[in-house]
Coordinates of N, CA, C and O in Angstrom, one line a residue:
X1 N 0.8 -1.2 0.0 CA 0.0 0.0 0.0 C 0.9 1.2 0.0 O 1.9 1.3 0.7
X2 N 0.5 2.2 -0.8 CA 1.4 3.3 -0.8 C 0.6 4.5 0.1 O -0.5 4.3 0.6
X3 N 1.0 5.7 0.2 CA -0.1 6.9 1.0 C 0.4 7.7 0.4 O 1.6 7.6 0.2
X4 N -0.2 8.9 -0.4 CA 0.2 9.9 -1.0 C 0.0 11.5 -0.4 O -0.8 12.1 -1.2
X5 N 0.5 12.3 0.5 CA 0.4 13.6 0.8 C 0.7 14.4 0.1 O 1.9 14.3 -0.3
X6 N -0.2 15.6 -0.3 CA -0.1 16.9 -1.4 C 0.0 17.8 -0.5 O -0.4 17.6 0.6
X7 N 0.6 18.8 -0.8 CA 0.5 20.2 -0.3 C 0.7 21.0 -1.2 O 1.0 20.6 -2.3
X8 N 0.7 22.4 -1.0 CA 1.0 23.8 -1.9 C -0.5 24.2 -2.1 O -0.7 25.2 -1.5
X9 N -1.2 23.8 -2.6 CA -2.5 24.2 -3.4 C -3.0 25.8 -2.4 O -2.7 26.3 -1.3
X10 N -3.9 26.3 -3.6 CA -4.0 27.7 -3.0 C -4.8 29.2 -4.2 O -5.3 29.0 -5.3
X11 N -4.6 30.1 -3.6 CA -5.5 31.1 -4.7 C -4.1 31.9 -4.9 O -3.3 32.4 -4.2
X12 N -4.2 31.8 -6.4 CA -3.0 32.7 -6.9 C -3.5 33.7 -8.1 O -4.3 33.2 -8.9
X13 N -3.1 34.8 -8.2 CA -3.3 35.7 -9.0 C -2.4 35.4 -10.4 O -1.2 35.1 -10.5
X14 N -3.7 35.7 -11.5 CA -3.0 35.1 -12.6 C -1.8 35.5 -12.9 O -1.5 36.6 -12.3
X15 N -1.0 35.0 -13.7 CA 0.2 35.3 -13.7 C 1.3 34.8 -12.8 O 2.4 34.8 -13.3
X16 N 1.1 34.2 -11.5 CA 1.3 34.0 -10.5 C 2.1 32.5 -10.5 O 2.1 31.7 -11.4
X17 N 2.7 32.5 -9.1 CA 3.5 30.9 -9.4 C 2.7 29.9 -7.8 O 2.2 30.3 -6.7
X18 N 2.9 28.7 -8.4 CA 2.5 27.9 -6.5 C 2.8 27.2 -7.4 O 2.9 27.2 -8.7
X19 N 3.3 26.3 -6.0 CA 5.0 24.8 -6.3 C 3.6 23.7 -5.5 O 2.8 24.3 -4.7
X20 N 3.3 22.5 -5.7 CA 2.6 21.9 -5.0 C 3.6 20.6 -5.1 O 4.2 20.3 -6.1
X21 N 3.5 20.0 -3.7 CA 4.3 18.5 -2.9 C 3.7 17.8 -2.9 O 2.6 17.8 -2.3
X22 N 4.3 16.2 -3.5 CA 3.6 15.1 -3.2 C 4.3 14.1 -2.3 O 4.8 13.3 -3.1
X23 N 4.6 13.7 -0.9 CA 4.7 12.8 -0.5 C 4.3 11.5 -0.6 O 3.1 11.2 -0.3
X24 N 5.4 10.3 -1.0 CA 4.9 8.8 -0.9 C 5.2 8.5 0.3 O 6.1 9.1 0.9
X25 N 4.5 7.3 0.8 CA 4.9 6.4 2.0 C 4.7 5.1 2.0 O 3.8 4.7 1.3
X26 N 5.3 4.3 2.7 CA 4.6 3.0 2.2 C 5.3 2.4 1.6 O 6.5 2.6 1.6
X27 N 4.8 1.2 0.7 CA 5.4 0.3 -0.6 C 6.0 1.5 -1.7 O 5.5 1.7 -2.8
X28 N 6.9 2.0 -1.1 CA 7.2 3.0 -2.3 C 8.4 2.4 -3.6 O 9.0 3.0 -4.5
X29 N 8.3 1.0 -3.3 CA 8.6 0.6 -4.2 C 7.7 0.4 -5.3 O 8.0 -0.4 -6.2
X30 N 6.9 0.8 -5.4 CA 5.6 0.9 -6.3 C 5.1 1.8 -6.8 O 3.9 1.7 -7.2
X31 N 6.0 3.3 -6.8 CA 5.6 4.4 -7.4 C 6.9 4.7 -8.4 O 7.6 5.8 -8.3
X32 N 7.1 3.6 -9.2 CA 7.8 4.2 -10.5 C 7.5 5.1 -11.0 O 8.4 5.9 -11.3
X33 N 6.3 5.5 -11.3 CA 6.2 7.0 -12.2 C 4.7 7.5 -10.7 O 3.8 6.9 -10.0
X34 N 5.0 8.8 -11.0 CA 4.8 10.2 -10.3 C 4.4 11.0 -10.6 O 5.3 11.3 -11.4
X35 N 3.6 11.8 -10.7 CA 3.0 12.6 -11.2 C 1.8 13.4 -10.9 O 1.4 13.4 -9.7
X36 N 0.7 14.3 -12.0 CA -0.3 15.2 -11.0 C -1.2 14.9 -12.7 O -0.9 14.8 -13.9
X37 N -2.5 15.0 -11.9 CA -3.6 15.0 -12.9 C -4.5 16.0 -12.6 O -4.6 16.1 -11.4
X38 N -5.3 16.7 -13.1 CA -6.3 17.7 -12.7 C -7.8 17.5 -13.4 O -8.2 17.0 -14.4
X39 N -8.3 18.0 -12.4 CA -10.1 17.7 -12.5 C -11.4 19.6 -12.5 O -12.0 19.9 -11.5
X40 N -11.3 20.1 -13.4 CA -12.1 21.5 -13.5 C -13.7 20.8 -13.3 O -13.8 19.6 -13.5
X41 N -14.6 21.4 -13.1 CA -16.2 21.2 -12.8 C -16.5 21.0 -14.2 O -16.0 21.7 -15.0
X42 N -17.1 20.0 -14.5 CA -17.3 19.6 -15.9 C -16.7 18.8 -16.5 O -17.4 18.2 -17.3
X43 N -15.6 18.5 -16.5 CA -14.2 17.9 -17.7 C -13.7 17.2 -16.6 O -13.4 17.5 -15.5
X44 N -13.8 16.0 -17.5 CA -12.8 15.1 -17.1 C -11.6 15.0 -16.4 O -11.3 16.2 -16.1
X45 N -10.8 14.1 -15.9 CA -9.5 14.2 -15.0 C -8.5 13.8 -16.3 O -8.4 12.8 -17.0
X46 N -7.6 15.5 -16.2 CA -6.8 15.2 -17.4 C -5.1 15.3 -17.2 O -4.7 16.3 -16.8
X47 N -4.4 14.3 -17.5 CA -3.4 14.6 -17.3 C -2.7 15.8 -17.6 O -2.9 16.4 -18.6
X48 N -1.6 16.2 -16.5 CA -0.9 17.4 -16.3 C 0.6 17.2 -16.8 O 1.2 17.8 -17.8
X49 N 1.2 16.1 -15.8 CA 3.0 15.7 -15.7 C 3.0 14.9 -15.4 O 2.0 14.6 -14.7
X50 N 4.1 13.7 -15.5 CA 4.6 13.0 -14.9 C 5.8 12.5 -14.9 O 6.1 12.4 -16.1
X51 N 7.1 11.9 -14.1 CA 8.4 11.7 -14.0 C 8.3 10.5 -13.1 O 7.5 10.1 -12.2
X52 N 9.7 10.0 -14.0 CA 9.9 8.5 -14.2 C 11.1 8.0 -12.9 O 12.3 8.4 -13.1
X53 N 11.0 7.4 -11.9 CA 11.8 7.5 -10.9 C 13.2 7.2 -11.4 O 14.0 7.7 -10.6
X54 N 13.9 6.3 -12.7 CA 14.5 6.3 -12.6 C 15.0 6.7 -14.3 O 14.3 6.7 -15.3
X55 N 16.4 7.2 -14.2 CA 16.1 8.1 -16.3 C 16.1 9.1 -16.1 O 17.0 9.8 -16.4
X56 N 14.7 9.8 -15.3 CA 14.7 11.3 -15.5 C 13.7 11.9 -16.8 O 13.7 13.0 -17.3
X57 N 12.9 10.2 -17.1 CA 11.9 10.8 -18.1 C 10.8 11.6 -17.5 O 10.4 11.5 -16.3
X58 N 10.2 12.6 -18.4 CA 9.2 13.3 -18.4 C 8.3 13.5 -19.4 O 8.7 13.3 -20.6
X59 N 7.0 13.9 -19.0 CA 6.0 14.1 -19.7 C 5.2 15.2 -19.5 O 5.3 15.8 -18.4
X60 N 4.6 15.7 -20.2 CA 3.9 17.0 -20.1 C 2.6 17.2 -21.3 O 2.5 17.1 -22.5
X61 N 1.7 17.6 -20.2 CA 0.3 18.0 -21.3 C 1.1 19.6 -22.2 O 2.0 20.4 -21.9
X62 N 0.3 19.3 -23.3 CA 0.9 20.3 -24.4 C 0.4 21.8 -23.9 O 1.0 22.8 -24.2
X63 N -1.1 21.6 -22.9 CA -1.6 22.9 -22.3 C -0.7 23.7 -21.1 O -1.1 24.8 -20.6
X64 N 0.6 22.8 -20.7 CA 1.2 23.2 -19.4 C 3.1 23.2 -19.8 O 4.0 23.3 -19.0
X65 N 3.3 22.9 -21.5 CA 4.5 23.0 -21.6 C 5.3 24.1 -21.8 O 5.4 24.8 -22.8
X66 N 6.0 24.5 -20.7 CA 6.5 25.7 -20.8 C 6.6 26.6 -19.8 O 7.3 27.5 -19.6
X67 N 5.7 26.1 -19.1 CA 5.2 27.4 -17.7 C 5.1 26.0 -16.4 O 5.4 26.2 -15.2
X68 N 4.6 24.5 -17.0 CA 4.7 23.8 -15.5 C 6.2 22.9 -15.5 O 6.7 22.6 -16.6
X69 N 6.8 22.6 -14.3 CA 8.0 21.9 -14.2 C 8.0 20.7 -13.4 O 8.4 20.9 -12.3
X70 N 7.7 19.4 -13.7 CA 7.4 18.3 -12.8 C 9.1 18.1 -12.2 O 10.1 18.5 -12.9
X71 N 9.3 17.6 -11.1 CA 10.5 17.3 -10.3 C 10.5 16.1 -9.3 O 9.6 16.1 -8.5
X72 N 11.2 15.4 -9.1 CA 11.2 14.6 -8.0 C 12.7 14.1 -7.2 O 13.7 13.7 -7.7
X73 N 12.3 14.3 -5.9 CA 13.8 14.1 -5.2 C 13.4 12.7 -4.5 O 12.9 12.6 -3.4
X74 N 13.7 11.5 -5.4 CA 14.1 10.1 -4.7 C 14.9 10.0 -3.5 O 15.3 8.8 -3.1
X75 N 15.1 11.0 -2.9 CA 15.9 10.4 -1.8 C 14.3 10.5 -0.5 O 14.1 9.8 0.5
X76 N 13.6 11.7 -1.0 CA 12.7 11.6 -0.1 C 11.5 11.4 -0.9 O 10.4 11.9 -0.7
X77 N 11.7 10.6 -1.9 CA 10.3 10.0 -2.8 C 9.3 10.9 -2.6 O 8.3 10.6 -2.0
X78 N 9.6 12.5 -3.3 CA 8.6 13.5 -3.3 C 8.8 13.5 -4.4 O 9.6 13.2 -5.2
X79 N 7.5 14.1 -4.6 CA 7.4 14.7 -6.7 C 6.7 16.1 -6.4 O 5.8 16.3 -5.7
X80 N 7.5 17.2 -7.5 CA 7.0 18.4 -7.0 C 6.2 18.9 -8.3 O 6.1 18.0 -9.1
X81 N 5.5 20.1 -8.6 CA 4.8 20.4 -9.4 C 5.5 22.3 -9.5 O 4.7 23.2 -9.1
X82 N 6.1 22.5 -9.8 CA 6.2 24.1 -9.7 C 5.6 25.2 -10.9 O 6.2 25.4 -12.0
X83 N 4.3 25.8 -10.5 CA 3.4 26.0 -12.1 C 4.1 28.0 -12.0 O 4.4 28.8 -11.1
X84 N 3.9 27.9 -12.9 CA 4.6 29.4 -13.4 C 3.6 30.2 -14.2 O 2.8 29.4 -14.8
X85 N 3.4 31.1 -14.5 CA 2.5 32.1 -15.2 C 1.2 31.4 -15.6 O 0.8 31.0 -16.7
X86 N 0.6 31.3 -14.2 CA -0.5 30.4 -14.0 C -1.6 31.2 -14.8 O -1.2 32.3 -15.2
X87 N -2.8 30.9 -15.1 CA -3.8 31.3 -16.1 C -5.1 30.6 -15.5 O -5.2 29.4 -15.2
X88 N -6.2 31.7 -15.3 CA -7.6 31.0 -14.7 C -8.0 30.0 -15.2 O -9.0 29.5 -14.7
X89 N -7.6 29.3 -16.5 CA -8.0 27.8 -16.8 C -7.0 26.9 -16.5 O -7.0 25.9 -17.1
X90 N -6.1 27.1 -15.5 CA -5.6 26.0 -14.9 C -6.2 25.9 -13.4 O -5.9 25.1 -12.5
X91 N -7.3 26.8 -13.4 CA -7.9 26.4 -11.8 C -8.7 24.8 -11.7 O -9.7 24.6 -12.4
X92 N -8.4 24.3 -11.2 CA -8.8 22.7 -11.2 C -8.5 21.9 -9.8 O -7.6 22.3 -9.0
X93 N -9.4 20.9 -9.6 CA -8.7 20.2 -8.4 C -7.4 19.3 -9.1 O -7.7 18.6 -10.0
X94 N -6.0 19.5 -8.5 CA -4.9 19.3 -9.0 C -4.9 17.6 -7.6 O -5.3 17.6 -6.4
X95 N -4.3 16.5 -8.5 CA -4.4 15.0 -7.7 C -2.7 14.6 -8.1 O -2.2 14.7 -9.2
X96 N -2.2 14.1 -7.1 CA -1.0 13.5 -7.0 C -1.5 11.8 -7.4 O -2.5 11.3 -7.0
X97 N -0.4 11.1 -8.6 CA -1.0 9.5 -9.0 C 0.6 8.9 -9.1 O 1.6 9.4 -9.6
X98 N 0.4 7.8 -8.5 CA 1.6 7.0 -8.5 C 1.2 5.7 -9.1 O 0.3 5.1 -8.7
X99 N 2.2 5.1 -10.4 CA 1.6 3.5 -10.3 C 3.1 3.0 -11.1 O 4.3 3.3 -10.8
X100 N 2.5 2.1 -12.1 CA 3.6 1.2 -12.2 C 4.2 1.5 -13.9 O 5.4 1.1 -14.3
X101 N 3.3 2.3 -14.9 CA 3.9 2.3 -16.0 C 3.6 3.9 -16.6 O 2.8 4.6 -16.2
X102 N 4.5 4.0 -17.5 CA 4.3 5.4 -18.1 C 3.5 5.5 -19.1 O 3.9 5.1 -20.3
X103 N 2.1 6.1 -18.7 CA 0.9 6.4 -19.7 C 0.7 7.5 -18.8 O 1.1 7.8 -17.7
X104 N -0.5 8.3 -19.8 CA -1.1 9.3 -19.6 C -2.8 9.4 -18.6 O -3.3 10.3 -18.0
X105 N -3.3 7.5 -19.2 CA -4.6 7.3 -18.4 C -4.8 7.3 -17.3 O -4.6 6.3 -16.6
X106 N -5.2 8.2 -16.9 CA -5.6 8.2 -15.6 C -6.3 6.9 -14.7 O -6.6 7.0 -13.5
X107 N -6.4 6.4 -15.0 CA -7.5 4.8 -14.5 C -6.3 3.7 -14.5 O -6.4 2.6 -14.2
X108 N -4.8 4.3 -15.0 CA -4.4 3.0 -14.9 C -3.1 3.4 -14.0 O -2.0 2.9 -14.3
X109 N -3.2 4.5 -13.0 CA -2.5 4.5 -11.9 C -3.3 4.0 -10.6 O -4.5 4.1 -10.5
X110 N -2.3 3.4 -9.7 CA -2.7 2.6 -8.8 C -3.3 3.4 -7.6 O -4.3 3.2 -7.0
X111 N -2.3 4.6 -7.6 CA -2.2 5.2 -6.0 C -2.8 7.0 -6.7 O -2.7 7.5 -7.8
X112 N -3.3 7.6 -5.4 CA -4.1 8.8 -5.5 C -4.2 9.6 -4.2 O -4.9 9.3 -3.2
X113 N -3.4 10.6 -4.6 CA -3.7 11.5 -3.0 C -5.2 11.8 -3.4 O -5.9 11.3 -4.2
X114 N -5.5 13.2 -2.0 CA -6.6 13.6 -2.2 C -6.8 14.9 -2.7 O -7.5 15.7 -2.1
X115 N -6.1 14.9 -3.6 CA -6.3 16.4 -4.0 C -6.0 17.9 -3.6 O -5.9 18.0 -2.4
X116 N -5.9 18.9 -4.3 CA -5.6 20.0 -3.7 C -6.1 20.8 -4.8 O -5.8 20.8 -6.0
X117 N -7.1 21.8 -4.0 CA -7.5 22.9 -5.2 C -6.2 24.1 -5.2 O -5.4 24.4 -4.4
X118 N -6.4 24.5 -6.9 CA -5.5 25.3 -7.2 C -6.7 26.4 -7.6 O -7.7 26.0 -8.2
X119 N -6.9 27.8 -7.2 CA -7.7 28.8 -8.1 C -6.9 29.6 -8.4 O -5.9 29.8 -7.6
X120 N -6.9 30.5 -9.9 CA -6.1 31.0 -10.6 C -7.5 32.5 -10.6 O -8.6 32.4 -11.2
X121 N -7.0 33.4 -10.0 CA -7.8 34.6 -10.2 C -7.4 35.4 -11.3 O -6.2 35.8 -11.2
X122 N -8.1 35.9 -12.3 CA -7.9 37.5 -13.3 C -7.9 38.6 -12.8 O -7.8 39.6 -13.4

C-alpha cells in the first residue's frame, strides 16, 4: 500500500507561481512513475506531468509545456509540481498519482492523493 500527501494548493493571481508537494509512504517501491492530474467542474480528469523514478523521463500536457516543471527528489520520494504564469483555466482540483507504467490514463494509476484545489484569479 502506498499513502500519498499533497500540499502547496491555493489562490494565486493570474500570472502567479504555486509549487505543489507530493509525498509517498509506504510500498514505495511501487511508485515508478509520479505525477499530478487535474479535474475542472465539468471535464474530465486530465493529465498534467509526470516523472519516471529512474532516467529522468518526463511528460507533459501540451496545455502546461512551458510554464509547468514536474521534479522529483528520490531520496525523499517526493514529486514536485512548480506552475509558473498560472492562467484561470488552470484552476482545477490538481491530484497526485503514482503506479507502475508510463501512460497518460488516468484509470491506470494505482495510487491517489486527495487532491488540492489550485484557483487562478484574473
Amino acid at each position: 500500500q502506498v499513502r500519498l500527501v499533497e500540499s502547496g494548493g491555493g489562490l494565486v493571481q493570474a500570472g502567479g507561481s504555486l509549487r505543489l508537494s507530493c509525498a509517498a509512504s509506504g510500498r514505495t517501491f511501487s511508485t515508478n512513475v509520479m505525477g499530478w492530474f487535474r479535474q475542472a467542474p465539468g471535464k474530465e480528469r486530465e493529465f498534467v506531468a509526470i516523472r519516471v523514478r529512474s532516467g529522468g523521463t518526463t511528460l507533459y500536457a501540451d496545455s502546461v509545456k512551458g510554464r509547468f516543471t514536474i521534479s522529483r527528489d528520490n531520496a525523499k520520494n517526493t514529486v514536485y509540481l512548480q506552475m509558473n504564469s498560472l492562467k484561470p483555466e488552470d484552476t482545477a482540483v490538481y491530484y497526485c498519482a503514482a503506479g507502475a507504467f508510463i501512460v497518460v490514463d488516468n484509470t491506470l494509476y494505482d495510487y491517489w492523493g486527495q487532491g488540492t484545489q489550485v484557483t487562478v484569479s484574473s
